[in-house]
XYZ file of C-alpha atoms in Angstrom:
707
model
C 141.655 157.035 192.659
C 142.308 160.617 194.779
C 139.224 161.753 193.374
C 136.985 158.458 194.722
C 138.604 158.474 197.938
C 137.912 162.095 198.582
C 134.729 161.273 197.848
C 134.483 158.565 200.008
C 135.853 160.493 203.201
C 133.085 162.947 202.066
C 130.825 160.787 202.286
C 131.682 159.213 205.877
C 131.922 162.797 206.982
C 128.337 163.523 205.935
C 127.248 160.186 207.518
C 128.602 160.930 210.468
C 127.341 164.498 210.681
C 123.803 163.397 210.306
C 124.260 160.610 212.797
C 125.905 162.849 215.434
C 123.025 165.224 214.732
C 120.113 162.911 215.193
C 121.703 161.993 218.338
C 122.013 165.644 219.603
C 118.659 166.023 218.544
C 117.531 162.748 220.305
C 118.906 164.252 223.391
C 117.313 167.803 222.836
C 113.850 165.830 222.548
C 114.760 163.853 225.678
C 115.523 167.305 227.385
C 112.370 168.791 226.330
C 110.145 166.059 228.235
C 111.827 167.420 231.482
C 110.858 171.252 231.291
C 112.840 171.990 234.428
C 115.898 170.951 232.494
C 116.161 174.326 231.030
C 115.611 176.180 234.873
C 118.548 177.292 236.749
C 118.692 174.480 239.548
C 116.312 171.983 240.720
C 116.187 169.336 243.435
C 114.163 166.310 244.281
C 111.900 166.253 247.708
C 111.351 162.441 248.588
C 108.916 161.453 251.207
C 107.513 158.567 253.270
C 109.627 155.698 251.730
C 108.791 153.368 254.516
C 111.558 151.202 253.275
C 111.518 147.955 252.507
C 107.735 147.964 252.279
C 107.159 148.459 248.181
C 110.775 148.166 247.845
C 110.658 148.300 243.805
C 108.995 151.475 244.018
C 112.078 153.031 245.918
C 114.387 151.412 243.671
C 112.273 153.186 240.516
C 112.397 156.310 241.979
C 116.171 155.958 243.153
C 116.901 155.038 239.505
C 114.868 158.242 238.132
C 116.767 160.490 240.582
C 119.962 159.448 238.915
C 118.743 160.133 235.334
C 117.692 163.618 235.773
C 120.574 164.572 238.458
C 119.439 166.997 240.543
C 121.677 169.344 242.512
C 120.288 167.752 245.620
C 117.800 165.365 247.190
C 115.998 166.016 250.518
C 114.480 163.079 252.212
C 111.286 163.855 254.118
C 110.979 161.305 256.999
C 109.365 158.047 257.397
C 112.574 156.618 255.756
C 111.741 153.273 257.124
C 108.488 151.052 257.787
C 109.542 150.138 261.736
C 112.927 152.255 262.256
C 115.119 149.160 262.782
C 118.754 148.763 262.344
C 118.084 146.250 259.297
C 115.830 148.626 257.557
C 118.222 151.435 257.670
C 121.141 149.198 256.813
C 118.783 148.226 253.687
C 117.662 151.620 252.897
C 121.661 152.778 253.228
C 122.461 150.164 250.634
C 119.454 151.119 248.556
C 120.757 154.982 248.349
C 124.150 154.236 247.338
C 123.066 154.449 243.899
C 122.423 158.355 244.402
C 125.696 158.173 246.093
C 127.782 156.800 243.402
C 126.122 159.502 241.037
C 127.618 162.102 243.230
C 124.033 163.478 243.956
C 124.297 164.602 247.541
C 121.202 164.466 249.916
C 120.069 165.131 253.558
C 117.284 163.545 255.673
C 114.870 164.002 258.282
C 113.341 161.598 260.507
C 109.478 160.592 260.467
C 107.528 158.981 263.207
C 107.820 155.407 261.829
C 111.602 155.937 262.162
C 111.692 156.913 266.044
C 108.193 155.788 267.487
C 109.809 152.181 267.858
C 113.383 152.163 267.815
C 115.369 151.404 270.544
C 118.351 153.171 269.185
C 118.192 156.939 269.403
C 118.315 157.992 265.784
C 118.524 161.849 266.451
C 122.211 162.966 266.447
C 122.473 166.689 266.403
C 122.425 169.439 269.393
C 121.364 172.833 268.898
C 123.234 175.852 269.773
C 121.108 178.771 270.094
C 122.279 182.514 270.705
C 121.132 182.783 274.225
C 121.025 179.070 275.304
C 122.334 175.569 274.720
C 120.424 172.172 274.193
C 121.630 169.136 275.026
C 118.548 167.612 273.526
C 118.941 165.940 270.151
C 117.533 166.736 266.835
C 117.680 165.764 263.169
C 117.768 168.944 261.296
C 119.622 170.576 258.461
C 120.394 173.690 256.886
C 121.714 173.280 252.910
C 122.681 176.237 250.516
C 121.314 175.310 247.320
C 121.776 178.153 244.397
C 119.924 181.196 246.043
C 117.997 179.285 248.670
C 118.623 177.792 251.893
C 116.809 174.626 252.553
C 115.865 174.177 256.204
C 115.013 170.764 257.608
C 112.807 170.743 260.888
C 112.614 167.692 263.095
C 108.985 167.279 263.989
C 109.123 163.919 265.546
C 108.307 162.843 269.051
C 109.734 159.728 271.169
C 107.123 157.147 270.856
C 104.461 159.311 269.489
C 102.649 159.626 266.160
C 101.910 163.273 266.476
C 104.601 166.162 265.748
C 106.139 168.688 267.875
C 108.789 171.477 267.282
C 109.963 172.623 270.693
C 111.200 176.001 271.861
C 114.500 175.206 271.369
C 114.125 174.265 267.721
C 112.016 177.261 266.970
C 114.807 179.595 268.662
C 117.049 177.607 265.953
C 114.717 178.115 263.172
C 114.639 181.977 264.091
C 118.211 181.974 263.880
C 118.361 180.209 260.712
C 115.974 182.658 259.156
C 118.160 185.786 260.221
C 121.369 184.202 258.820
C 119.473 183.448 255.603
C 118.071 186.957 255.464
C 121.253 188.650 256.112
C 122.805 186.553 252.982
C 119.840 187.967 250.817
C 118.672 183.987 250.491
C 115.213 182.843 250.122
C 114.003 179.885 252.402
C 112.447 176.266 251.380
C 111.314 174.895 254.815
C 110.921 171.097 255.010
C 109.317 168.958 257.583
C 107.790 165.427 257.918
C 104.409 166.709 259.591
C 102.647 169.135 258.197
C 103.070 172.628 260.189
C 99.858 174.271 259.656
C 98.395 176.379 257.102
C 95.679 174.062 255.207
C 96.700 171.042 257.585
C 98.772 170.391 260.907
C 99.761 167.158 262.778
C 101.978 169.204 265.546
C 101.007 170.961 268.236
C 102.841 174.156 268.041
C 103.266 174.660 264.226
C 101.344 177.682 264.778
C 104.392 179.365 266.120
C 106.050 178.950 262.753
C 103.313 180.060 260.952
C 103.537 183.457 263.066
C 107.441 183.496 262.706
C 107.822 182.854 258.634
C 105.617 186.293 257.989
C 108.837 188.329 258.907
C 111.062 186.380 256.365
C 111.197 185.463 252.718
C 110.063 181.954 252.730
C 108.787 180.533 249.395
C 107.490 176.852 250.255
C 106.811 174.929 253.203
C 106.671 171.102 252.328
C 105.881 168.269 254.119
C 104.885 164.394 254.149
C 103.094 162.271 256.844
C 99.897 162.132 254.747
C 101.373 160.406 251.639
C 99.246 162.792 249.277
C 99.329 166.103 247.603
C 95.847 167.019 248.754
C 96.416 169.782 251.489
C 97.949 173.312 249.908
C 97.537 176.872 250.346
C 99.361 180.233 250.472
C 99.765 181.280 254.259
C 101.698 184.315 255.012
C 103.353 184.810 251.657
C 104.160 181.027 251.727
C 103.219 178.362 249.646
C 102.461 175.076 251.684
C 102.390 171.745 249.981
C 101.860 168.144 251.343
C 103.749 165.654 248.990
C 102.640 161.939 248.023
C 104.161 159.160 249.462
C 107.395 157.373 247.792
C 106.316 154.198 248.757
C 103.397 154.857 246.323
C 105.673 155.734 243.559
C 105.826 159.551 244.002
C 108.528 161.928 243.955
C 108.506 165.760 243.792
C 110.873 168.233 242.081
C 111.285 171.746 242.974
C 112.769 174.012 240.180
C 113.541 177.435 239.778
C 114.391 180.074 236.962
C 114.868 184.048 237.130
C 111.071 184.851 238.043
C 109.481 181.940 239.613
C 109.940 178.577 241.446
C 108.080 175.612 240.657
C 106.598 172.218 242.209
C 106.185 169.169 239.690
C 104.727 165.570 240.930
C 106.008 162.331 239.264
C 104.814 158.771 239.737
C 106.642 155.898 238.371
C 103.750 154.260 236.515
C 103.079 157.177 234.452
C 106.579 157.965 233.864
C 105.684 162.011 233.692
C 106.201 164.966 235.668
C 103.322 167.211 236.311
C 103.160 170.983 237.345
C 101.629 171.521 240.832
C 102.083 174.878 241.296
C 104.511 178.031 240.167
C 105.132 180.658 242.952
C 106.898 184.394 241.995
C 110.308 184.616 243.726
C 109.504 188.210 244.531
C 107.848 188.201 247.886
C 105.753 191.363 246.986
C 104.209 189.132 243.985
C 103.612 186.199 246.617
C 101.962 188.238 249.261
C 98.942 189.825 247.580
C 97.358 190.224 250.839
C 98.742 191.710 254.108
C 97.539 192.578 257.578
C 98.363 194.393 261.016
C 96.604 192.495 263.873
C 96.190 194.473 267.060
C 94.443 192.770 270.172
C 93.535 193.952 273.511
C 91.997 191.840 276.130
C 89.361 193.902 278.667
C 88.672 193.295 282.149
C 84.854 192.095 281.672
C 86.767 189.284 279.339
C 85.883 190.562 276.108
C 88.859 191.214 273.457
C 89.126 193.931 271.280
C 90.694 193.796 268.143
C 91.978 195.999 265.162
C 92.890 195.027 261.697
C 94.363 197.285 259.074
C 94.402 194.755 256.001
C 94.876 194.875 251.906
C 93.379 192.495 249.554
C 91.441 190.791 251.647
C 87.640 189.913 251.383
C 86.901 188.056 254.957
C 87.947 187.633 258.344
C 87.656 184.430 260.446
C 88.607 183.687 263.990
C 89.119 180.500 265.836
C 89.031 180.248 269.954
C 90.571 176.787 270.641
C 89.757 175.566 267.216
C 85.999 176.535 267.146
C 84.723 179.212 264.961
C 83.595 182.379 266.928
C 83.548 185.246 264.395
C 83.156 185.498 260.422
C 82.422 188.192 258.676
C 82.993 189.764 255.110
C 85.674 192.632 254.494
C 85.368 195.536 252.097
C 87.778 194.540 249.058
C 90.251 196.899 248.188
C 93.924 196.146 246.468
C 95.073 200.044 246.598
C 95.265 200.790 250.251
C 95.133 199.639 253.705
C 91.567 199.520 255.243
C 90.368 199.167 259.011
C 88.256 196.721 260.607
C 87.306 196.623 264.166
C 85.400 194.396 266.363
C 85.004 193.315 269.903
C 84.598 189.640 270.522
C 82.082 188.788 273.320
C 82.125 185.177 273.022
C 85.544 184.011 273.644
C 85.261 181.056 275.651
C 85.042 181.443 279.335
C 85.654 178.300 280.842
C 89.001 177.606 279.466
C 92.441 178.759 281.219
C 94.256 179.234 277.937
C 92.785 180.490 274.938
C 94.486 180.448 271.430
C 93.117 183.033 269.094
C 93.649 181.939 265.235
C 92.609 185.436 263.052
C 92.809 184.487 259.303
C 92.255 187.507 256.814
C 91.476 185.905 253.992
C 91.866 187.098 250.340
C 91.632 185.680 246.751
C 95.154 185.016 246.559
C 95.827 183.471 250.273
C 95.628 184.097 253.526
C 97.112 186.302 255.957
C 97.378 184.484 259.649
C 98.287 185.470 263.301
C 98.185 183.852 266.484
C 97.372 185.272 270.031
C 97.615 183.255 273.298
C 95.304 184.238 276.229
C 96.242 182.937 279.753
C 93.922 183.231 282.679
C 94.558 182.377 286.451
C 91.080 180.794 286.916
C 87.922 180.197 284.446
C 85.279 182.362 284.562
C 82.367 180.024 284.538
C 82.998 177.012 286.992
C 85.375 177.073 289.894
C 86.420 173.302 289.848
C 90.072 174.009 289.293
C 92.234 177.147 289.667
C 95.677 177.863 288.602
C 98.332 178.057 291.639
C 101.305 178.669 289.497
C 103.131 177.898 286.261
C 106.920 177.329 285.745
C 108.769 177.063 282.302
C 112.245 174.613 281.550
C 113.846 175.300 278.737
C 113.091 172.164 276.296
C 109.965 169.750 275.687
C 109.379 167.760 278.435
C 108.954 163.907 277.679
C 109.571 162.840 281.258
C 106.652 161.673 283.864
C 107.739 163.726 287.127
C 107.738 162.419 290.583
C 106.379 163.666 294.040
C 109.291 164.366 296.443
C 109.128 165.982 300.046
C 106.442 168.366 299.505
C 107.679 169.265 296.224
C 108.367 167.919 292.479
C 111.144 166.937 290.385
C 110.730 167.673 286.734
C 113.243 166.892 283.999
C 113.234 168.073 280.361
C 115.044 166.799 277.021
C 117.980 169.311 277.405
C 118.827 167.227 280.913
C 117.359 170.169 283.183
C 116.388 168.618 286.478
C 114.617 170.681 288.778
C 112.958 170.554 292.354
C 110.252 172.830 292.607
C 108.108 173.905 295.702
C 104.981 176.113 295.002
C 106.365 176.809 291.682
C 109.819 178.014 293.068
C 113.206 176.456 292.509
C 114.801 174.741 294.996
C 117.834 173.423 293.311
C 118.443 172.510 289.358
C 120.937 170.153 288.210
C 122.130 169.278 284.653
C 122.504 165.705 282.720
C 122.166 164.545 279.499
C 118.792 164.557 277.331
C 115.769 162.849 279.623
C 112.712 161.266 278.306
C 112.550 158.501 281.232
C 110.515 159.129 284.079
C 111.809 160.554 287.514
C 111.762 157.987 289.925
C 112.041 158.324 294.063
C 113.519 155.451 295.895
C 113.975 154.863 299.635
C 116.278 152.557 301.680
C 117.420 151.739 305.004
C 121.056 152.798 305.248
C 120.959 152.373 308.903
C 118.375 150.569 311.353
C 115.547 153.087 311.820
C 117.191 155.529 309.062
C 115.642 155.808 305.860
C 117.133 157.877 302.922
C 115.217 158.939 300.108
C 116.973 159.517 296.728
C 116.008 161.132 293.018
C 116.846 158.638 290.256
C 117.177 160.319 286.683
C 118.066 158.352 283.255
C 118.992 160.150 280.258
C 119.605 159.135 276.579
C 123.264 158.871 277.062
C 122.616 155.953 279.424
C 123.695 157.401 282.821
C 121.523 156.852 285.855
C 122.017 159.560 288.279
C 121.238 159.595 291.747
C 120.572 162.692 293.935
C 119.536 163.330 297.539
C 117.408 165.782 298.986
C 119.652 168.643 298.435
C 120.197 168.078 294.766
C 124.071 166.623 295.287
C 125.002 163.644 293.347
C 125.319 160.695 295.479
C 126.293 157.844 292.956
C 126.115 157.513 288.839
C 125.871 154.106 287.029
C 126.903 153.993 283.530
C 124.886 151.856 280.764
C 125.464 151.423 277.219
C 122.196 152.032 276.193
C 119.731 155.051 276.286
C 117.341 154.939 279.344
C 113.630 155.215 278.363
C 111.916 154.271 281.714
C 112.658 153.285 285.307
C 110.443 151.647 288.094
C 111.463 150.815 291.674
C 110.750 147.717 293.305
C 111.129 147.160 296.786
C 115.181 146.448 297.037
C 115.945 146.760 293.394
C 115.223 149.301 290.411
C 114.275 148.058 287.215
C 115.839 150.127 284.166
C 114.316 149.949 280.644
C 117.551 150.753 278.503
C 117.093 150.778 274.444
C 115.984 146.873 274.224
C 117.782 145.599 277.741
C 115.967 145.292 281.241
C 118.307 145.704 283.929
C 117.680 145.139 287.484
C 119.811 147.363 289.895
C 120.215 146.112 293.588
C 120.237 149.636 295.566
C 122.266 148.407 298.402
C 125.343 148.108 296.325
C 124.303 149.927 293.023
C 125.352 146.575 291.245
C 123.535 145.352 288.137
C 122.248 142.128 289.055
C 120.388 140.942 285.630
C 120.240 141.806 282.181
C 117.500 140.629 279.734
C 117.463 141.358 276.145
C 114.057 141.633 275.141
C 114.925 142.260 271.253
C 112.593 145.109 270.762
C 112.042 148.893 272.494
C 110.920 149.069 276.104
C 109.276 152.349 275.752
C 107.102 151.989 278.954
C 108.123 151.133 282.873
C 106.759 147.932 284.135
C 104.004 147.509 286.867
C 105.432 145.970 289.747
C 103.639 144.036 292.643
C 104.821 140.998 295.093
C 108.555 141.369 294.011
C 107.814 140.775 290.142
C 108.066 143.002 287.445
C 105.400 142.892 284.714
C 107.458 144.466 281.541
C 105.689 144.860 278.127
C 107.827 144.886 274.911
C 107.925 145.959 271.566
C 108.463 142.085 270.589
C 105.142 141.218 271.209
C 105.583 139.874 275.042
C 105.021 140.637 278.465
C 107.845 139.055 280.888
C 107.726 138.301 284.526
C 110.865 139.215 286.150
C 111.466 138.693 289.865
C 113.904 141.050 292.101
C 116.439 138.588 291.637
C 116.514 139.135 287.954
C 115.080 135.529 287.152
C 112.381 135.093 284.230
C 109.243 133.710 285.884
C 107.292 133.588 282.652
C 106.456 135.246 279.316
C 103.378 135.860 277.997
C 102.963 136.516 274.128
C 100.307 138.768 273.135
C 101.146 140.368 269.622
C 103.777 141.136 266.904
C 104.691 144.159 265.082
C 102.572 147.296 265.644
C 99.765 145.066 267.460
C 101.490 144.766 270.906
C 101.142 145.766 274.195
C 104.344 147.710 274.001
C 103.330 151.223 274.977
C 101.043 150.132 277.911
C 101.564 149.595 281.486
C 99.560 146.790 282.321
C 97.870 146.131 286.100
C 97.037 143.399 288.209
C 93.629 142.293 289.622
C 93.838 139.307 291.677
C 96.038 136.595 289.266
C 94.453 138.411 286.385
C 97.198 140.401 284.452
C 95.068 143.274 282.758
C 96.916 144.571 279.661
C 95.653 146.654 276.460
C 97.088 146.020 273.031
C 97.364 148.506 270.026
C 95.270 145.658 267.643
C 92.207 147.192 269.706
C 91.475 144.705 272.648
C 91.755 144.649 276.234
C 92.503 141.425 277.832
C 92.580 139.560 281.323
C 95.229 136.651 281.568
C 95.647 134.209 284.599
C 99.077 134.500 285.444
C 98.287 130.996 287.594
C 96.492 129.195 284.626
C 98.182 131.212 281.739
C 95.204 131.176 279.978
C 92.894 134.334 278.912
C 89.838 134.902 281.054
C 88.178 137.818 279.048
C 88.940 139.844 275.980
C 87.203 143.184 274.894
C 86.998 144.986 271.764
C 87.816 148.678 272.082
C 89.063 150.592 268.906
C 92.212 152.744 269.989
C 93.513 151.749 273.474
C 96.916 150.333 273.513
C 98.531 153.793 273.748
C 98.162 154.606 277.616
C 98.459 152.858 281.148
C 96.013 150.504 282.224
C 95.157 151.950 285.887
C 93.018 150.008 288.648
C 91.283 151.015 291.687
C 90.637 147.441 293.571
C 88.724 145.181 290.999
C 88.137 148.048 288.246
C 90.223 149.282 286.054
C 90.537 152.655 283.878
C 91.756 152.840 280.544
C 91.702 155.709 277.489
C 91.556 155.522 273.583
C 93.360 157.768 271.066
C 89.576 158.208 269.980
C 89.179 160.304 273.254
C 87.075 157.586 275.074
C 87.607 156.603 278.555
C 86.584 153.048 280.256
C 85.595 151.807 283.476
C 85.911 147.996 283.168
C 85.100 145.420 285.754
C 88.552 143.824 286.015
C 87.362 140.145 286.971
C 84.861 139.597 284.120
C 85.254 142.173 281.386
C 82.234 144.142 281.832
C 81.869 147.755 280.998
C 80.951 149.899 283.799
C 80.607 152.938 281.768
C 82.458 154.843 278.933
C 82.524 158.208 278.406
C 83.791 160.376 275.110
C 85.476 163.207 276.076
C 86.124 164.720 272.513
C 89.998 164.875 272.247
C 92.750 162.216 271.529
C 94.961 161.188 274.755
C 97.778 159.058 273.369
C 100.372 160.745 275.542
C 98.561 160.451 278.873
C 97.106 157.960 280.903
C 94.225 158.633 283.518
C 95.237 159.189 287.333
C 93.160 158.391 290.010
C 92.601 161.136 292.694
C 91.854 160.535 296.310
C 88.443 162.583 295.745
C 86.956 159.543 293.725
C 88.065 161.375 290.397
C 89.998 160.520 287.557
C 92.045 163.271 285.676
C 93.272 162.788 282.079
C 95.066 165.067 279.872
C 94.918 165.315 276.019
C 96.598 166.085 272.849
C 94.505 169.401 272.595
C 95.567 170.879 275.870
C 92.920 169.935 277.779
C 92.456 168.809 281.315
C 89.207 165.937 281.698
C 88.034 165.934 285.530
C 85.875 162.666 285.566
C 83.867 161.088 288.175
C 85.115 157.738 288.898
C 81.522 156.287 289.656
C 79.602 157.699 286.966
C 81.738 158.873 284.107
C 80.347 162.622 283.896
C 83.271 165.198 283.423
C 84.001 168.588 282.942
C 86.819 169.617 280.675
C 89.081 172.763 280.522
C 91.747 173.856 277.804
C 94.782 174.446 279.813
C 97.612 175.219 277.391
C 97.924 175.295 273.391
C 99.874 172.092 272.982
C 100.139 168.098 274.045
C 99.504 167.684 277.868
C 102.000 164.989 278.182
C 101.565 163.717 281.866
C 99.256 164.647 285.028
C 100.256 164.060 288.782
C 97.968 164.086 291.754
C 100.108 166.223 293.951
C 98.745 168.092 297.300
C 95.397 168.916 297.098
C 95.371 169.324 293.299
C 97.006 168.484 289.823
C 100.297 168.969 288.350
C 100.101 169.001 284.454
C 103.407 168.708 282.141
C 103.203 169.887 278.776
C 105.241 169.212 275.695
C 106.350 172.978 275.479
C 108.483 172.691 278.745
C 105.603 174.257 280.680
C 104.550 172.731 284.523
C 101.331 174.231 285.974
C 99.775 173.355 289.019
C 96.173 173.330 289.677
C 94.179 173.405 293.070
C 90.916 171.725 293.008
C 87.520 172.121 294.789
C 86.694 169.233 297.076
């Protein structure tokens, strides 16, 4: 009996051993199906979720993440579709599955998260070694293994495109220095592509210049929803990533020798290797160069390039190819190439030279900015002065007592005369326009004040000497202001306030349910306020709602375009690609024009004629009474962030996303165009005998104008 019992135990033990080995073999087989399981570490990159659009794809991806258990997850923006509180709450619930699995994650914001949000989504201030920015950013610096992942905030308030800004580039350089001191390699992450193979920012080129000094392996981004844009620039592999809403995610893994980028799709349920990159910088950077540039007095540019591993040189000036030649190829020693450029644009005040030294295994790229006080071929404009603030300028400036008031995103408010600071004050982060109000304090005595609203919800009043005169505290971020006769309208979050100036009392507060981005049009004691809820509201100075016109929904509204009034016709443009005239007395639409690309800038008018611009670079003059197009001109550059302004010379002036200033004849539509900077023109303002220009990089320029 004992023998049989022993035999039974032995049999059971053998069955158990075989069964256990099969389980282990199955697990090992499963491990082999994901090659990065054998690597030293790996993280997941997830971008463009657009929650709750295609929510099932997002849920399947999150389940896969809990299955593969990465060390970290990085979300690269466009987390939601419209940036609403409800969408963010739904996404938070969806992400709880990876939180329960104890997988840490960091998030960036995308344009969809901030563009239509009445809540300020950004939460971090940047402390730099030599300055302090009050501006809010959504960034991170996260250490995983021997790498530091740096998340860069490229989003702009109310805009589709991307911008980084001086304050953030200073922060980035400091973080790169810290990584270098620790001996850590860096992965750059952003929503908008920064440059290299493609860019959706106006100043990403500054990062391309910067990374050549540091050990940056990858620069990955979203926004374009596909893996199509890639290449090695200054020793860094640039790669756009597929959208999570389409079932895509990416894995970045590493071993002792290389880093690997994998793509995954829920439908194929497999990982495909996109690229492997050597960790050692010398092996990544097979091409190198030193570029020296000198501008001569006769408008020529001398260039000296010491290079290795290159076979071609390519030079662009303000985005246009001006020079390309083959180079003698050598991988063993540095060679020298010299050239004098005689065709650098003469009509531009600012020229950005992009010099690319191209090899078989990548591109070494440098940028040089040339500035001029006047263009050499046309004397329509002359640069009189330039002034720089510390941070991005979203706010539209205002003329005040022979000078101008300008505010930046760090809350610096300056009063400038002839480019010199008369006084400077500090408030919270500013994106709202500056307003100047006048009121009679005593018989025949009129006082003027400057009004600035910040994202902390504070309305600041200053007198002409820069002293604070009063302050109003609101609960919401201030996005725009508009003076009336005895009141001032305040667009704060989704709320429309009317403040009586005589006693600083809020006499009305309306909830318009969605973002109030732009200032209202004001005429005959009525504010005409567009909202992203799809309506244009008519509110009188007593705070009464006179009328409400529903003109769209979701994206397709007039929420980013201030309307105008021609007689009894309310002229408004909508992102659905139409310009419309609504008779406010008859409450009916009189005419409508289909013009693709309108709705992103204000409607301006002279008498019965209106002027509008499109994101496609077109400018229209339209008869406001009947909707007939008088003329249209294509200036060749997008104008999303800037509206046409009317000069007393019978001309229009318009800034572009390419740093250009277009001066347009209001009668004929003929125009001259000049590059005045390397970034977005945020606003133009008729001032004295010329034009004041504010730029996203914090620069203010004043140009005198030939009459």
